[in-house]
Amino acid sequence: MTALDGTSRAGTIGWHVATIVPALGLLAAGVESYRGFGPVSVTSAVVVQTIGLLGGLLCYAGATRGRRAVTVAGLAVLAMASIGGALVVSLDGFTGGTVWPFAGVWALIVATGFAVARARTIGDGAVIGSAVALALLSVIPAAVQSPGVAGYVLPVGVAVAVSLTVGVRSRAAAERLRAVAESVRVTERTAMAHELHDLVAHEVAGIAVLAQAGVAIGRGDTEILTRIGDSAARALVDIRALVDTLRDPDASGPAVAPTGAGAEELVETATSFADSAPGTVGVEIDGLDETIPAVVYLAAHRILSESLTNIRRHAATSSTVDISIRRESDDVVLEVSNSLDAAAATARGVTVSAGSGSGSGVAGMVERAESVGGTASAGAAGDRWTVRATLPVHGRTTTRRSR
């Protein structure tokens, strides 16, 4: 099962099942315990337990979705059910003790752990304190009237303590993952700045050569002048990238990456992997030309290299690997997929991105894609693991975005 902040679809579904199924079982047990005490007692138990469960599930929904207002509403409903469970004993024809809405209390206890994992403000802390108090105090009326119920106080207290502990540990784990993602972001920004020197030197040298050729050929050669202009424009993009990268290291948005790779590097990396891989490797590279900025080529090269490195580390026995790099309209689309073994296939349906617990490799790929205004994702679908990146060719290579 996953952390309380829900890093995978399977883990989230697991928490839903672990909350709702026991709650429904407790609801049925609570109603069954009043069978034989008469219709008034059974009806009262059904109403109190159902309202209590509704309140508990509202608390759970609010906590898992970060909706404090929904959680507060659930606390109010569950509190009313607890009070109602103490008052029904005065009804004509009611026999038995106070109805304790323990089905709703169970959902509330689980919700408390989620609330702790997601708490950000003093208001959130107040809601958590109210939830703990309600979970513990709800059993008191039933314990006073039915001494046998007093034995449930300790298990409820232990359950609350466990939920709080899991919430705190999950919160700490999430903070560590955020720190790793930030470390990766800073590392990538530093690497991007270091890479600029080689590229700008290459572009400026190219401009000088083209200019000399233009002088030698004559002023009328517009093709040479056009190529000089294109090369100068690419160098300008990279200089601006460096300015963005070195501007404020604490800026909220990722800086644009400098450049330093071309189509030939992508082809070489893909074919080199294909030659050394034990399984079957398919390589498809199409539509890459000089109109694609070097900044996009570099991002694609870094993402491709990281993807192939991950395959060597974690899926070296993959029987098939497919590498596709192609231009689609104004985007360069890169896809790397590999077959999964039986153990890895159990993680199917899980998608990861930066900051979601995927590790520094995927976080670095996402950072690279975002540096040129693109997107990257990695995840399992069926029996294959796929990394996909979409990198825009024009229009967003010098844009900073806020997170």
XYZ file of C-alpha atoms in Angstrom, residues 1-367:
367
model
C 0.000 0.000 0.000
C 1.240 3.469 -0.806
C 1.817 6.532 1.323
C -1.140 8.502 2.658
C -0.656 11.317 0.154
C -1.519 8.858 -2.615
C 1.386 8.387 -4.987
C -0.276 5.703 -7.081
C -3.711 4.853 -8.350
C -3.533 1.331 -6.940
C -2.516 2.679 -3.530
C -5.380 5.190 -3.492
C -7.910 2.487 -4.357
C -6.400 0.335 -1.613
C -7.000 3.049 0.981
C -10.594 3.488 -0.214
C -11.232 -0.230 0.144
C -9.507 -0.398 3.547
C -11.732 2.417 4.778
C -15.133 1.721 3.250
C -15.310 -2.086 3.513
C -14.571 -2.254 7.284
C -16.919 0.708 7.835
C -19.762 -1.111 6.106
C -18.974 -4.217 8.130
C -19.080 -2.215 11.364
C -22.370 -0.646 10.274
C -23.897 -4.076 9.741
C -22.501 -5.324 13.066
C -23.840 -2.274 14.890
C -27.350 -2.784 13.542
C -27.223 -6.538 14.135
C -26.341 -5.996 17.796
C -29.779 -4.419 18.337
C -31.713 -7.169 16.612
C -34.082 -8.729 19.138
C -34.517 -5.482 21.096
C -37.599 -4.477 19.095
C -38.304 -2.433 15.975
C -37.695 0.934 17.668
C -34.218 -0.112 18.770
C -33.305 -1.562 15.366
C -34.603 1.497 13.507
C -32.751 3.842 15.859
C -29.539 1.858 15.410
C -29.892 1.961 11.618
C -30.462 5.737 11.587
C -27.659 6.573 14.010
C -25.108 4.246 12.420
C -25.978 5.410 8.888
C -25.748 9.103 9.770
C -22.507 8.442 11.615
C -21.059 6.593 8.638
C -22.078 9.440 6.339
C -20.254 11.875 8.613
C -17.156 9.659 8.750
C -17.061 9.269 4.975
C -17.424 13.034 4.542
C -14.403 13.455 6.821
C -12.498 10.884 4.777
C -13.432 12.516 1.455
C -12.470 15.961 2.736
C -9.140 14.752 4.109
C -8.119 12.799 1.002
C -9.053 15.657 -1.339
C -7.730 18.470 0.828
C -11.191 20.041 1.313
C -11.300 21.363 4.869
C -14.924 22.528 4.601
C -16.041 19.000 3.691
C -14.096 17.583 6.632
C -15.675 20.089 9.036
C -19.131 19.208 7.705
C -18.368 15.522 8.262
C -17.263 16.209 11.842
C -20.543 18.033 12.486
C -22.614 15.179 11.065
C -20.708 12.559 13.057
C -20.998 14.627 16.242
C -24.774 14.850 15.712
C -24.910 11.087 15.247
C -22.979 10.575 18.501
C -25.342 12.875 20.390
C -28.334 11.231 18.759
C -27.047 7.809 19.762
C -27.088 8.943 23.404
C -30.577 10.478 23.147
C -32.384 7.559 21.495
C -32.397 5.692 24.802
C -35.223 8.004 25.920
C -37.494 6.973 23.040
C -40.625 4.977 23.871
C -40.096 1.337 23.050
C -36.298 1.616 22.865
C -34.380 -1.025 24.719
C -30.644 -1.466 24.840
C -27.770 0.902 25.467
C -26.483 4.046 23.755
C -25.922 3.629 20.037
C -22.246 4.323 19.324
C -21.660 5.186 15.604
C -18.408 3.275 15.427
C -18.682 2.760 11.631
C -18.310 6.505 11.163
C -15.613 6.669 13.845
C -13.524 4.162 11.885
C -13.680 6.308 8.738
C -12.842 9.355 10.871
C -9.754 7.667 12.328
C -8.402 6.854 8.847
C -9.228 10.383 7.668
C -7.200 11.815 10.547
C -4.029 10.231 9.177
C -4.643 11.762 5.745
C -5.327 15.146 7.335
C -2.016 15.027 9.224
C -0.125 14.114 6.034
C -1.665 17.066 4.158
C -1.910 19.704 6.923
C -0.475 23.087 5.988
C -2.133 25.701 8.217
C -3.201 26.308 11.806
C -6.778 25.767 10.663
C -5.869 22.297 9.454
C -4.334 21.586 12.864
C -7.529 22.705 14.598
C -9.581 20.344 12.436
C -7.221 17.466 13.237
C -7.493 18.191 16.953
C -11.284 18.228 16.701
C -11.242 14.912 14.830
C -9.071 13.237 17.480
C -11.278 14.586 20.263
C -14.468 13.413 18.558
C -13.074 9.944 17.899
C -12.144 9.517 21.578
C -15.139 11.244 23.137
C -17.772 9.566 20.961
C -17.363 6.321 22.884
C -17.841 7.880 26.338
C -21.700 8.060 26.371
C -21.935 4.391 25.370
C -19.251 3.421 27.897
C -21.060 5.246 30.727
C -24.358 3.523 30.046
C -22.898 0.141 29.086
C -19.755 -0.615 31.116
C -18.830 -3.374 28.690
C -18.293 -0.769 25.971
C -15.579 0.915 28.078
C -13.191 -1.747 26.829
C -13.335 -0.124 23.388
C -11.772 3.123 24.626
C -8.251 1.675 24.554
C -8.514 0.175 21.019
C -9.924 3.470 19.736
C -7.051 5.353 21.340
C -4.504 2.955 19.826
C -6.136 3.247 16.393
C -6.005 7.055 16.609
C -2.342 6.945 17.655
C -1.475 4.612 14.756
C -3.303 6.846 12.275
C -1.499 9.945 13.543
C 1.855 8.148 13.367
C 1.286 6.983 9.796
C 0.230 10.507 8.846
C 3.365 12.048 10.347
C 5.630 9.481 8.673
C 3.902 9.985 5.333
C 4.278 13.740 5.675
C 8.011 13.331 6.378
C 8.393 11.042 3.357
C 6.645 13.570 1.124
C 8.965 16.314 2.362
C 11.984 14.141 1.556
C 10.675 13.518 -1.950
C 10.134 17.237 -2.493
C 13.702 17.878 -1.312
C 15.013 15.274 -3.784
C 13.025 16.841 -6.624
C 14.384 20.298 -5.760
C 17.919 18.911 -5.605
C 17.473 17.385 -9.044
C 16.147 20.691 -10.380
C 19.147 22.614 -9.061
C 21.567 19.993 -10.400
C 19.970 20.130 -13.842
C 20.095 23.935 -13.888
C 23.795 23.845 -13.011
C 24.504 21.284 -15.721
C 22.566 23.375 -18.242
C 24.690 26.430 -17.478
C 27.925 24.468 -17.841
C 26.842 23.117 -21.209
C 26.338 26.571 -22.716
C 30.021 27.295 -23.306
C 30.551 24.491 -25.823
C 27.424 25.337 -27.775
C 27.955 29.102 -28.020
C 31.574 28.548 -29.025
C 30.363 26.193 -31.764
C 27.698 28.598 -33.031
C 29.963 31.660 -32.996
C 32.707 29.753 -34.802
C 30.119 28.722 -37.377
C 29.015 32.326 -37.812
C 32.626 33.384 -38.428
C 33.155 30.648 -41.030
C 29.907 31.498 -42.840
C 30.713 35.190 -42.813
C 34.141 34.529 -44.336
C 32.526 32.328 -46.967
C 30.027 35.070 -47.730
C 32.829 37.579 -48.229
C 34.715 35.187 -50.479
C 31.687 34.367 -52.611
C 30.277 37.878 -52.797
C 27.504 39.957 -51.292
C 24.796 38.499 -53.515
C 24.784 35.009 -51.935
C 21.563 35.220 -49.868
C 21.791 31.549 -48.805
C 25.029 32.185 -46.939
C 23.562 35.295 -45.297
C 20.431 33.376 -44.312
C 22.498 30.659 -42.681
C 24.521 33.297 -40.828
C 21.297 34.815 -39.532
C 19.938 31.419 -38.431
C 23.163 30.540 -36.615
C 23.233 33.930 -34.884
C 19.599 33.475 -33.803
C 20.385 30.083 -32.283
C 23.326 31.547 -30.387
C 21.078 34.336 -29.096
C 18.548 31.793 -27.815
C 21.297 30.026 -25.879
C 22.688 33.247 -24.442
C 19.224 34.137 -23.193
C 18.949 30.623 -21.792
C 22.122 31.164 -19.800
C 20.806 34.467 -18.443
C 17.638 32.713 -17.281
C 19.594 29.829 -15.785
C 21.960 32.035 -13.817
C 19.405 34.661 -12.837
C 17.789 33.768 -9.499
C 18.705 30.227 -8.349
C 15.682 30.302 -6.053
C 13.247 31.321 -8.799
C 9.979 29.399 -8.755
C 10.070 28.425 -12.418
C 12.671 26.260 -14.150
C 15.176 28.064 -16.316
C 15.545 27.221 -19.969
C 18.272 24.749 -20.777
C 21.222 25.661 -22.886
C 21.981 23.462 -25.856
C 24.684 21.168 -27.193
C 23.470 18.161 -29.181
C 22.073 17.442 -32.626
C 20.326 14.764 -34.630
C 23.562 12.860 -35.132
C 24.077 12.510 -31.367
C 20.554 11.117 -30.995
C 21.151 8.587 -33.772
C 24.507 7.578 -32.308
C 23.093 7.106 -28.803
C 20.153 5.020 -30.042
C 22.220 2.799 -32.337
C 24.936 2.316 -29.727
C 22.312 1.047 -27.280
C 20.797 -1.206 -29.935
C 24.194 -2.748 -30.673
C 24.894 -3.567 -27.011
C 21.422 -4.546 -25.744
C 20.745 -8.295 -25.277
C 17.171 -8.089 -26.587
C 15.557 -6.808 -29.760
C 15.797 -3.038 -30.176
C 13.732 -1.099 -32.707
C 14.950 2.380 -33.660
C 12.836 4.894 -35.597
C 14.176 8.423 -36.129
C 12.384 10.636 -38.613
C 11.948 14.279 -39.530
C 14.913 15.734 -37.622
C 16.637 18.581 -39.456
C 18.524 21.842 -39.005
C 15.347 23.856 -38.335
C 15.045 22.265 -34.890
C 16.888 24.420 -32.310
C 19.891 22.849 -30.631
C 18.236 23.551 -27.260
C 15.529 21.038 -28.207
C 18.078 18.510 -29.430
C 19.940 18.713 -26.131
C 16.780 18.141 -24.079
C 15.871 15.176 -26.280
C 19.389 13.745 -25.973
C 19.402 14.019 -22.188
C 15.955 12.391 -21.903
C 16.937 9.601 -24.305
C 20.183 8.935 -22.424
C 18.419 8.812 -19.055
C 15.708 6.502 -20.412
C 18.250 4.042 -21.818
C 20.301 4.216 -18.613
C 17.198 3.330 -16.596
C 16.565 0.341 -18.857
C 20.128 -0.910 -18.289
C 19.777 -0.465 -14.533
C 16.256 -1.728 -13.912
C 15.188 -3.751 -16.962
C 18.375 -5.176 -18.423
C 16.564 -8.405 -19.332
C 13.821 -6.703 -21.374
C 13.165 -8.762 -24.477
C 12.176 -5.764 -26.605
C 12.982 -2.055 -26.562
C 11.490 0.459 -28.979
C 13.037 3.903 -29.552
C 11.110 6.483 -31.554
C 12.165 10.091 -32.147
C 10.137 11.983 -34.707
C 8.916 15.418 -35.589
C 5.156 15.913 -35.429
C 4.189 19.346 -36.740
C 5.850 21.801 -34.331
C 6.914 19.217 -31.750
C 9.687 16.684 -31.386
C 8.150 13.552 -29.852
C 10.436 11.038 -28.148
C 9.200 7.652 -26.938
C 11.228 4.875 -25.353
C 9.413 1.729 -24.262
C 10.587 -1.621 -22.979
C 8.908 -4.881 -22.045
C 8.344 -5.556 -18.356
C 9.024 -8.756 -16.464
C 6.342 -10.319 -14.273
C 7.355 -8.416 -11.132
C 7.471 -5.018 -12.819
C 4.121 -5.629 -14.487
C 2.409 -5.458 -11.093
C 3.064 -1.721 -11.100
C 1.032 -1.187 -14.274
C -1.205 1.853 -14.350
C 1.135 3.924 -12.180
C 2.271 7.220 -13.724
C 5.045 9.277 -12.226
C 6.338 12.800 -12.618
C 8.570 15.184 -10.777
C 8.006 15.179 -7.079
C 5.759 12.132 -7.060
C 8.229 9.615 -5.661
C 9.484 8.447 -9.024
C 13.181 9.048 -8.254
C 15.744 11.527 -9.482
C 16.014 10.008 -12.989
C 12.425 10.683 -13.997
C 12.442 14.002 -12.159
C 15.489 15.029 -14.182
C 13.758 14.094 -17.442
C 10.718 16.147 -16.495
C 12.959 19.091 -15.633
